[in-house]
mmCIF file of C-alpha atoms in Angstrom:
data_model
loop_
_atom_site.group_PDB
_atom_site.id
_atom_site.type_symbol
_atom_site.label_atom_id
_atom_site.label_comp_id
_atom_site.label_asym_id
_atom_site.label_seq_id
_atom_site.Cartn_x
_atom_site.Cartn_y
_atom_site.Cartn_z
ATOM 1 C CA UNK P 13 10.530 -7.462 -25.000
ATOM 2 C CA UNK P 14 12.305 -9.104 -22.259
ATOM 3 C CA UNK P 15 11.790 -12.855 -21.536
ATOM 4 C CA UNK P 16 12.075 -14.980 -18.839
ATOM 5 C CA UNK P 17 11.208 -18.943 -18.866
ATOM 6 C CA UNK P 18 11.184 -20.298 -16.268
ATOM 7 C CA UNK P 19 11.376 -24.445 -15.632
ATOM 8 C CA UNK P 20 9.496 -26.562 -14.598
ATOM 9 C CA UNK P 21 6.151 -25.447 -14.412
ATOM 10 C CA UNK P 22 5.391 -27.614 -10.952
ATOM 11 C CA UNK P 23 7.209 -30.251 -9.931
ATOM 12 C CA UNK P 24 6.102 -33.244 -7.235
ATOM 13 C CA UNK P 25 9.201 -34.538 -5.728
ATOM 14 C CA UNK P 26 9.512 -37.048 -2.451
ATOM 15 C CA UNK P 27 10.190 -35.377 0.400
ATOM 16 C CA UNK P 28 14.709 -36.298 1.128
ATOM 17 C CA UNK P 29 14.910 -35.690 -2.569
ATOM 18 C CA UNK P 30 15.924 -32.694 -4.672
ATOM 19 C CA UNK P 31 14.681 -30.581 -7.117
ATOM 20 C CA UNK P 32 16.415 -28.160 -9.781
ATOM 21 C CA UNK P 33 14.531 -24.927 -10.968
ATOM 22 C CA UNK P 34 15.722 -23.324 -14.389
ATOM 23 C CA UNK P 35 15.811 -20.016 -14.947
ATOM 24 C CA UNK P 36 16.462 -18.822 -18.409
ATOM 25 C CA UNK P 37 16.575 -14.964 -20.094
ATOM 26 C CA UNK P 38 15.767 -15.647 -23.703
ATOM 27 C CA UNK P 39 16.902 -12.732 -25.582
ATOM 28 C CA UNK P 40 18.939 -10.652 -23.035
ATOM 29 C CA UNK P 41 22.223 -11.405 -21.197
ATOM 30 C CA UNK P 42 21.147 -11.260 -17.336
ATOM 31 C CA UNK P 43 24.391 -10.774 -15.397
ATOM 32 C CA UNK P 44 21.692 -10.845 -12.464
ATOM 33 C CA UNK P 45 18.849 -12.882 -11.716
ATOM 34 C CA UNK P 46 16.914 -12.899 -8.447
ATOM 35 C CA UNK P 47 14.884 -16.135 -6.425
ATOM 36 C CA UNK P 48 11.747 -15.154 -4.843
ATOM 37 C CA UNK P 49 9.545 -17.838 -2.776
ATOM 38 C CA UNK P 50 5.794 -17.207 -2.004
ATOM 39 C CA UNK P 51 3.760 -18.668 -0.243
ATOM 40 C CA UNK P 52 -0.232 -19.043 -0.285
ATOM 41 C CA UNK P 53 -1.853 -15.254 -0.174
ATOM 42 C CA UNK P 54 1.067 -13.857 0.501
ATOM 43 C CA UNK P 55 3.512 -11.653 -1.316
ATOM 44 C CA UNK P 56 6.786 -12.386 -2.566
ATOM 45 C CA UNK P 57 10.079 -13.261 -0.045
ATOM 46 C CA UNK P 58 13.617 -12.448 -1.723
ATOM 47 C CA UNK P 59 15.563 -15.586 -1.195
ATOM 48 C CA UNK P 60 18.936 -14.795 -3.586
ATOM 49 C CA UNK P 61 20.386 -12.448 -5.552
ATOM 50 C CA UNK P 62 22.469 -14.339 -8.455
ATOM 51 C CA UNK P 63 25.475 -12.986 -10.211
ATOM 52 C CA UNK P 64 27.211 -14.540 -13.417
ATOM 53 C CA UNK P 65 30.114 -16.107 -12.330
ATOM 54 C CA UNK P 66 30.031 -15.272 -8.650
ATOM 55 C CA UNK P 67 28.186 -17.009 -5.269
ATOM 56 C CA UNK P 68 24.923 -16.001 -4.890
ATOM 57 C CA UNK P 69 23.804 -13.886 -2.479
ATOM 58 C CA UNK P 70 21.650 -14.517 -0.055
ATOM 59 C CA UNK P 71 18.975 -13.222 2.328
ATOM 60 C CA UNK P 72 18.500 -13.386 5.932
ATOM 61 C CA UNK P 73 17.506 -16.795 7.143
ATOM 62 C CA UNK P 74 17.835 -18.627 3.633
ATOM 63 C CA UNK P 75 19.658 -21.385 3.892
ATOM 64 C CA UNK P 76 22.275 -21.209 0.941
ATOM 65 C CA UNK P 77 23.088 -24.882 1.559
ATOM 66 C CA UNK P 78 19.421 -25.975 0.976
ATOM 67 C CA UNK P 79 18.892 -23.719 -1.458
ATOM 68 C CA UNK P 80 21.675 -24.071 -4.249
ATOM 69 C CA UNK P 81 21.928 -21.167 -6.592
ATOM 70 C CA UNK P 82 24.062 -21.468 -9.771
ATOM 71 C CA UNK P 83 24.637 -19.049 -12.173
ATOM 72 C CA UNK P 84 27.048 -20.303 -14.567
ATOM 73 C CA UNK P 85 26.078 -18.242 -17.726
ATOM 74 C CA UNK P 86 24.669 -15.067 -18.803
ATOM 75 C CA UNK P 87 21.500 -16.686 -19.557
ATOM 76 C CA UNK P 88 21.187 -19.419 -17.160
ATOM 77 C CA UNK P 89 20.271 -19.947 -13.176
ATOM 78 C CA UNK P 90 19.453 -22.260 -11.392
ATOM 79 C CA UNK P 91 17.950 -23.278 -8.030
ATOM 80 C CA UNK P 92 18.460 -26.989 -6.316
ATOM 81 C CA UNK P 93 16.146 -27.508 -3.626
ATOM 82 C CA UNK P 94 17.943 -30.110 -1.497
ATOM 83 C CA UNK P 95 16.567 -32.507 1.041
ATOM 84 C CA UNK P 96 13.142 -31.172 0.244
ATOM 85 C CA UNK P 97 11.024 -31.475 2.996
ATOM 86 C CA UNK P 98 7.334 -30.831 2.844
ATOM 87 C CA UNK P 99 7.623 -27.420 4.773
ATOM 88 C CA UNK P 100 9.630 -26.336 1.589
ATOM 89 C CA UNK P 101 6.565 -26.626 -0.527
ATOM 90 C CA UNK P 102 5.997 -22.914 -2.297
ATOM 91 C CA UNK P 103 5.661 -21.317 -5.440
ATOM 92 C CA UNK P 104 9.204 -20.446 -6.322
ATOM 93 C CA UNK P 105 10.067 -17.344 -8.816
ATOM 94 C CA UNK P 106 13.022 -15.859 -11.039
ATOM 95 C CA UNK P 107 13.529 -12.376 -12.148
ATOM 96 C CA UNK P 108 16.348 -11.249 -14.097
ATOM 97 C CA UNK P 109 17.922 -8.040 -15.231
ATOM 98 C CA UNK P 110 19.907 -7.389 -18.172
ATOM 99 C CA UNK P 111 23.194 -5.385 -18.681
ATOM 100 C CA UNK P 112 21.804 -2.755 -20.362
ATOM 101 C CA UNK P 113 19.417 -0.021 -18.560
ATOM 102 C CA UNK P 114 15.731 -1.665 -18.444
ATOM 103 C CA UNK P 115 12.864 0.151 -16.725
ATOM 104 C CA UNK P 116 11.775 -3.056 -15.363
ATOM 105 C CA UNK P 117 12.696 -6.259 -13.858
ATOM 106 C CA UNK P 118 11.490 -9.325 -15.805
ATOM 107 C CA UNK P 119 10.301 -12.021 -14.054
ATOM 108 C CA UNK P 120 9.149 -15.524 -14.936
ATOM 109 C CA UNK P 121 6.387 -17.617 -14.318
ATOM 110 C CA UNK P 122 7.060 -19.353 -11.481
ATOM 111 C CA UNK P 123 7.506 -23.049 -10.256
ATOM 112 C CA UNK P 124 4.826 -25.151 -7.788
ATOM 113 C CA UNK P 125 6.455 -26.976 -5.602
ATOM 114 C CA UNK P 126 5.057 -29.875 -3.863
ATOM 115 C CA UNK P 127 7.268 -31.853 -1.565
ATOM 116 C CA UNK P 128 5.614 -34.862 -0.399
ATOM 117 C CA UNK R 23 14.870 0.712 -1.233
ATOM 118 C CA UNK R 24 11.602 2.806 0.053
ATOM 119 C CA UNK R 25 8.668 0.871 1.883
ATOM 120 C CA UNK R 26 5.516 1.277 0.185
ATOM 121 C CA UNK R 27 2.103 1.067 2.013
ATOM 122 C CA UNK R 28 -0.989 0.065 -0.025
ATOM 123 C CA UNK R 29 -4.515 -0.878 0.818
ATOM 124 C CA UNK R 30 -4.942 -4.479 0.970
ATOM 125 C CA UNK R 31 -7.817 -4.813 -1.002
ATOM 126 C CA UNK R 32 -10.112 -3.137 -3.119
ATOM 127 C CA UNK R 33 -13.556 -4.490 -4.668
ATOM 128 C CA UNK R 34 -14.813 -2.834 -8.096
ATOM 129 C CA UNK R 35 -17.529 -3.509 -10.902
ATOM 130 C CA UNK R 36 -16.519 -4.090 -13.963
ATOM 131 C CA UNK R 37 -16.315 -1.241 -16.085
ATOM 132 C CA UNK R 38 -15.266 0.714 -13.211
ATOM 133 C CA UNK R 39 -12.306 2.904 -12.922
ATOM 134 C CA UNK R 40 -9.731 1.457 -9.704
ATOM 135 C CA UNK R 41 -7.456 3.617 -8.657
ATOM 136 C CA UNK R 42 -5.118 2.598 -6.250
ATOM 137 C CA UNK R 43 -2.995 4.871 -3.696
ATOM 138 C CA UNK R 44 0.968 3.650 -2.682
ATOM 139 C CA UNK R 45 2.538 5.754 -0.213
ATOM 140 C CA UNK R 46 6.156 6.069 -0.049
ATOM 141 C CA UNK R 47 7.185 8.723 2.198
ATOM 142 C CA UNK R 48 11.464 8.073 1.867
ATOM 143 C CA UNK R 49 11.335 7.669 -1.453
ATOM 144 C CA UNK R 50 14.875 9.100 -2.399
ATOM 145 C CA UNK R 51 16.004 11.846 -5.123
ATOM 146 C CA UNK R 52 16.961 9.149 -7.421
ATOM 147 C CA UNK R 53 14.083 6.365 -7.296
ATOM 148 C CA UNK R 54 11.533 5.448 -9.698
ATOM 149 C CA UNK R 55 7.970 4.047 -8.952
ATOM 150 C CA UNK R 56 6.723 0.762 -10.833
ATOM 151 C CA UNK R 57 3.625 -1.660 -10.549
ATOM 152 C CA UNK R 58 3.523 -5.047 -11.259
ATOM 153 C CA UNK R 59 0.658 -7.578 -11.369
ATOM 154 C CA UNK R 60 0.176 -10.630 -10.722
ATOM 155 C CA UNK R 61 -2.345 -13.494 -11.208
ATOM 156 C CA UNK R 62 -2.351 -16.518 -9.465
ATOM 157 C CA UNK R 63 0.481 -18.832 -10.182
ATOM 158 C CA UNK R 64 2.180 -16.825 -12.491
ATOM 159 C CA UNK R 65 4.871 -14.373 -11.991
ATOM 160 C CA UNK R 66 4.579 -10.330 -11.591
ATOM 161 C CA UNK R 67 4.018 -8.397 -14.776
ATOM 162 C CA UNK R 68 5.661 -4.968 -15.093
ATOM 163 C CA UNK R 69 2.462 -2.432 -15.683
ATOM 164 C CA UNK R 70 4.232 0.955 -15.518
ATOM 165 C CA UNK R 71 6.810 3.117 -14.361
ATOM 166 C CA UNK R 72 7.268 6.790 -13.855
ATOM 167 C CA UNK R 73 9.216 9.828 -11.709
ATOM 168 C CA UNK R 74 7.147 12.484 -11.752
ATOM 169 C CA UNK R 75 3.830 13.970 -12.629
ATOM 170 C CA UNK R 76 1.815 11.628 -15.234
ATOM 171 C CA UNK R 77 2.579 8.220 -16.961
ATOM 172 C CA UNK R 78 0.279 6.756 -19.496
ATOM 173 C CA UNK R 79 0.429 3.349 -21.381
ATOM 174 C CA UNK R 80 -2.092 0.899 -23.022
ATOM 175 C CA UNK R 81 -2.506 -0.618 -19.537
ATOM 176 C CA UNK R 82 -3.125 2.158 -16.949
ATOM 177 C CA UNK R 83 -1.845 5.383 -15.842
ATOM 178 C CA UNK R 84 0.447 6.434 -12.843
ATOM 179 C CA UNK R 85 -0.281 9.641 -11.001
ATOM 180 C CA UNK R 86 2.544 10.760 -8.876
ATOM 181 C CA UNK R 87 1.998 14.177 -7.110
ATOM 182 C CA UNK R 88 4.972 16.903 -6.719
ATOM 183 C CA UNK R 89 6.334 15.505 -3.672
ATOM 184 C CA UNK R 90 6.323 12.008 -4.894
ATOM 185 C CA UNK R 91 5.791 11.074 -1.380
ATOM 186 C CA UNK R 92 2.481 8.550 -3.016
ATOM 187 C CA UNK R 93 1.358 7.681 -6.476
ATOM 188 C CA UNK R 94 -2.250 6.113 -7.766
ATOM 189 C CA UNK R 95 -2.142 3.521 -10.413
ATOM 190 C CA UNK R 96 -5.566 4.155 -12.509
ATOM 191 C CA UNK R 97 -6.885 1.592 -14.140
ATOM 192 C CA UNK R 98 -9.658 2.544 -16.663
ATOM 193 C CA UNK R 99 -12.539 0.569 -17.137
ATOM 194 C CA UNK R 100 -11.696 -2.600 -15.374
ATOM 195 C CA UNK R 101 -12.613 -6.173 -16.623
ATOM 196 C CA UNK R 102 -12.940 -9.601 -14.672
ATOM 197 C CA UNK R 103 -9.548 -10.196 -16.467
ATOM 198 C CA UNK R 104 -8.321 -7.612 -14.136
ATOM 199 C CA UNK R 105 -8.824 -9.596 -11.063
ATOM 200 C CA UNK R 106 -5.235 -9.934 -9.459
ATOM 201 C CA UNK R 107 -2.523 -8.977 -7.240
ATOM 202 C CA UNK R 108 -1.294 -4.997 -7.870
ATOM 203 C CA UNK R 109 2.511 -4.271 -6.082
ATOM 204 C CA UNK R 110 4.070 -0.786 -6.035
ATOM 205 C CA UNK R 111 8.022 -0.874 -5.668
ATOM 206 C CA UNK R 112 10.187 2.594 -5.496
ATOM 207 C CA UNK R 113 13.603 1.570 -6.113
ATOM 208 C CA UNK R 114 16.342 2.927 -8.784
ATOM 209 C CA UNK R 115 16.405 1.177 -11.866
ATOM 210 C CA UNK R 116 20.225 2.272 -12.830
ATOM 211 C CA UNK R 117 21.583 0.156 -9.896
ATOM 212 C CA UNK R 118 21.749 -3.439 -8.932
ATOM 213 C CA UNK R 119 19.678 -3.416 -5.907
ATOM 214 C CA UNK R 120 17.342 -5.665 -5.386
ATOM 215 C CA UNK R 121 13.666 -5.945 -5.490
ATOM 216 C CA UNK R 122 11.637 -5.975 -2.230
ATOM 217 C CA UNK R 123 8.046 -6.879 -2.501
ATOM 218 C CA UNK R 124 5.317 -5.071 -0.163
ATOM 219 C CA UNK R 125 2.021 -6.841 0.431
ATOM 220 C CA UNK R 126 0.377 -5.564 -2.741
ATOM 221 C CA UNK R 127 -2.817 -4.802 -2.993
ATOM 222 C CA UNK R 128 -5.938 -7.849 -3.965
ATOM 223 C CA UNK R 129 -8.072 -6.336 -6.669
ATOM 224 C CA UNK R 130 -11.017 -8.370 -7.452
ATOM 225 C CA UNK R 131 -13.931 -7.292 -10.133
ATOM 226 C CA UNK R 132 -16.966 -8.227 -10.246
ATOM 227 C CA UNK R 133 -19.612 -8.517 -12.623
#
């Protein structure tokens, strides 16, 4: 089936610094991939909609400069938290979909994290 | 994409059977119902899909009534393994749209 890593696992960083989340589809082409944040007990908040070769989308209230989406190849996005500040501490999420009809979204396993 | 409504939580035994309702009352001609999981610090896990009528995998079963205005993921026999997260989503799966996450539904077993 479908897989999504996802990397790192969780990640410590100071707060001022940043932080780059991988998001990888291992054995489909994902022409789009999808950020999610959640935060403690509580469901998951699109952030961006990433297309191969194009700017990312994003959603109401994300900041796209803080939150730097890149989606250079069919198998690869990524997210650069910059500045992090504590506040931006969250369990961060990819999902990708293929270019061929899926019945599913495929999602990874998600990044901690902790900006201190 | 529809908005779902779903009980926030629901307590079983183990061995129990949990069914749980997800109403969707705009769902359009065109959109498909799915469940996902989730545990704690991992990311959702499809469970099923369906249209119409009855859906069965290894995992659960999806009840979705003529009108498809709800549906009730059954799961059979629950374990403490089961313990997580449940999220219905109506949506088409032949487009590009995007997936908008309700507030799921906390299932915890119990011995």
């Amino acid at each position: 089936g479908a897989v999504v890593s996802q990397h790192p696992s969780r990640v410590i960083c100071k707060s001022g610094t940043s932080v780059k989340i991988e998001c990888r589809s291992l054995d489909f082409q994902a022409t789009t991939m999808f950020w999610y944040r959640q935060f403690p007990k509580q469901s998951l908040m699109l952030m961006a909609t990433s297309n191969e070769g194009s700017k990312a989308t994003y959603e109401q209230g994300v900041e796209k400069d803080k939150f730097l989406i890149n989606h250079a190849s069919l198998t690869l996005s990524t997210l650069t938290v910059t500045s992090a500040h504590p506040e931006d501490s969250s369990f961060y999420i990819c999902s990708a979909r293929g270019d061929t009809i899926y019945y599913g979204y495929t999602f990874g396993s998600g990044t901690r994290l902790t900006v201190v | 994409l529809a908005k779902t409504t779903q009980p926030i939580s629901m307590d079983s035994y183990e061995g129990q059977e949990v069914n749980i309702t997800c109403s969707h009352n705009n769902i359009a001609t065109n959109d498909y119902i799915t469940w996902y999981q989730q545990f704690p610090s991992q990311g959702p896990r499809f469970i099923i899909q369906g249209y119409k009528t009855k859906v069965t995998n290894e995992v659960a079963s999806l009840f979705i009534p003529a009108d498809r205005k709800s549906s009730t993921l059954s799961l059979p026999r629950v374990s403490l393994s089961d313990t997580a997260v449940y999220y219905c989503l109506v949506g088409q799966t032949d487009s590009w749209g995007k997936l908008q996450f309700g507030a799921g539904t906390q299932v915890v077993v119990t011995p």
